[in-house]
Amino acid sequence: MHASALPILPGFQALLLGQAARRARPQVPPAVLQAKSLSQLRALFGLLIPDSRWQGLPRGPSGRQRLFTPLITFWAFLSQVLSADSACRTAVRKVQAWWIRQGGGPMSANTSAYCQARARLPEATLEAIHQQLAGGMESELPDPHWWRGHQVKVVEGTTCSMPDTAQNQEAYPQPSGQKADCGFPMLKLVGLFSLATGALLHAVHGPVRVHDVQLFRQLWHHLAPGDVLVADRGFCSFGLLATLQQRGVDGLMRLHQARRVNWRRGQRLGKADRQLAWTKPRGCPRTLSAEQFAALPDTLTVRQARVKVTLKGFRPRSLVLVTTLLDPVAYPAEALAGLYLQRWQVELHFRELKTLMRLDVLRCRSPQMIGKELLMHFIAYNLVRAVMLQAALQHQVALSRLSFKGTLDALQAFAAVLQGGGLSVRQQAALESELLRLIASDPVRARPDRVEPRAKKRRPKNYQLLTKPRHQFVLTQRRSRHKAPLT
């Protein structure tokens, strides 16, 4: 009796008749092993991410040779992050095309093997690649790009949503104002950027209910003595400024709205420029531990300066800045105001990450893969920034005048040409040189103090909002502005 003749008890089929023959795994040709990775991205970024990072990694419990090696999986994952269509099926199709071109046989179109290979990528290796890219960009930047002899770093927080799964809800609960089964898990991301290069140096994430300053505590050890930290008013507190000063780091922030200003107190350094002492608060804030709060001094000497910001078409606006840079000669109030206004660049960096690279809505369905997906976005972002820095230094163009979107489009276009292969070393070098020239020759216009309101012009579709779980929701047909579909 054949296996197909058993109409019932399918679970006993393997027990009675033995296991079915496994499908033959595709054999990896030697030429494919020598190619090692997807050629289109490796040709562009191979020097920035050497293959040695993936050597010596364990194969797994079976020890068998896999098609999706860590190196191939990494480059496929990176292409998935950089492309407009970030589906796993699209990444597998790219691997299939590369596989056939390298002389391989038929390959399964199932995405299961690729997803399992992504889960096997060591998170520590991805973090090391991220740190290598960020550190390399900072080391290539000459000292004249620093601000008055200081390396300026900017910290900012944002939020990201993800698929509504039980694991994601447990690790990153949805906001408390949303009903159950009507919202999405959300995490809070705090990033430390370099003001000079725009590189994302370090990042940390956690539940959305955790305060930005509390997450930023995990990044304090990445600040070096002599650095200047620029942040918005949400980070301005006695505890943070005192902790930074203990580490030899100066801070520049906007005064928190809850703290009152008395210009008659303190030592006068100039017009609306005072040096005064802040007193340690009585209670320990939630953003500090008891040991950290006990180690803070009783008083902290800070400088408060009121500066005027003039935008074309608007009335002058006053800002009160707080800093530990006390010397009014070395650090005039006008220079502090100019430095603080550059803090807006970090908002644009997050816009590039969330809008252009689609970090706003993550796609992975488990917290473990969410962490790896974030790291891959950070690596892709820093790779684009590294190419921009290389073009700016080679062609003597201000890095702030180069377009991130233009660089990303140029990389995707040139990667498609390099993917065709058949190029000599000289031709490939000429393409890379032309790529840098095109990036540097298309600068954005200098638009200081440009008004960019956060408002949408395109109206959303006229659908009802989900106010109940989907299996309980019923479309309201009595309301004229909500019409049920005809299907």
Steps between C-alpha positions, in 0.01 A plus 500: 500500500636838405516791740241688298249217560470577872196733523507525881752521782757705309711527813569127499618496140866559589478249784353224281671557167809696600589863438449648157807567294643844562540742218853522374672811627660715234872439480714811535738528204860606573454815292216609726711447809774717350252777418387496865229764484261705294726687262295818459532624859831336583660681206388832649548441872748212514783724616288646780381160624779241451417130466724422798213602727319180406790257516514250783129515586351167614294315242240371743413168661481307171828637370382465142578742224215741427420711200405794723835545669535789747677706233234442233220552752650829618526648151150376413366655820680825419352509149160438657543806724630726222242406236155652468336156520623356829316167479691181577377353172673779307828432682472128421435582133825699491687206649337269244611722211852518640500124561406418139755748366775334705419162346276353768210267433131537584438673830188500715296820504390445860605779736523273805871423459582869458298602806669231708838620374417856604413376848841328522692822430693589818375827640846568646652487151240742364570737790875477431444588133287796602766628740774447241318712243422781745852504642658499155301805393603693810868415450498615135359842583774764540516712813390830334150353472470495880324781685758718680719198570215280626331200349127571510249221548122532488252277681135461409220249544226370273251213478446206264210258463508132406266209417236416757621166636483362852879504537531859381214611725670343801838662432376834361141559619279731301417844648260482791252730328427240231250219546609138495536353149452850353858623514851392415803432719727802520857550611697810588833555328767736632789573265832678544606672177815679391425858403793519257444178302136421574597144592292308750765423759299305755135416562290333764135400500237396751127517573326821406410572864866539598623861501763609249744602773465162669593325176779748437666383823614191309698722259685714753815289484529575126562870569867597515654784702495821299182417311207741485152350522212692340143405592152647518319615812380149587855405602570818699529405867736537792576129505601472135711817491677406824569149375640634175726740686634216715596319180671807353221558247333838449133537421295751304123480534193713496368586846222270615159666503441411867803697624450871560754761395609788723746724317582693819678199646853382428809661353444721198699390195318715246157614397255224600800279576544376858715250687322352800485191719229237483412312816470125512134390517375342818355186350667252268350520150386187321766543234780439755576216736549564872877448472530740207291762676709474818821555300378834361634825649278724711532793257573537131633813330325563170462782254165631379482714188199641321543517125273632228416290197378690195320316222399668176132585511465441876546705811827460690488216750696473824662179624664444837798268473676319784860385470804405703725692256557790739762709316316787323808589296573153363131419461295814423125483529464542124721196440296296747181602323640400162609163637164430660312585181700227325331252733216490249724288278431200722130531420588476132720197568209321663281603207749336265497185710125480552368634169761423236619171655158404644611462861170650614322163473715196569413167338640226723263306723720423802698724737824317416463577131385856575843567653677360194276693263585822683872426474471431127327835452778671697766328287326596176459860616868530596606343170318771307648762730849357446462533123381858544802578719736346246348709220515818709866455597613398152326787318529768773125542552325573828349178632187682613429600138482141372166327464439175686216406263711584197785287631267209569354519147847517346615197698202295388550600135873425496448175690274379220780566247762328714271201542526424130864405545754467222684814615872526533666648806564824312138526384369435849733766645382745234137432592570555868684826425212619282255408775679726748521780244127487429415503870722804559379685188134498607491698826183621662441872530607680815172573677577616853207552737264333254150451639395135468166451680410145592172487315354276232344639186366170361184393681463139615242268352152522650501178700377441852748467782535163669353556849445132584686177424465418133291186558251710701497807278195573283495771234261785577277549197272766646769765495515679168874550505573131559375270226539124504668342198279333240684168515 
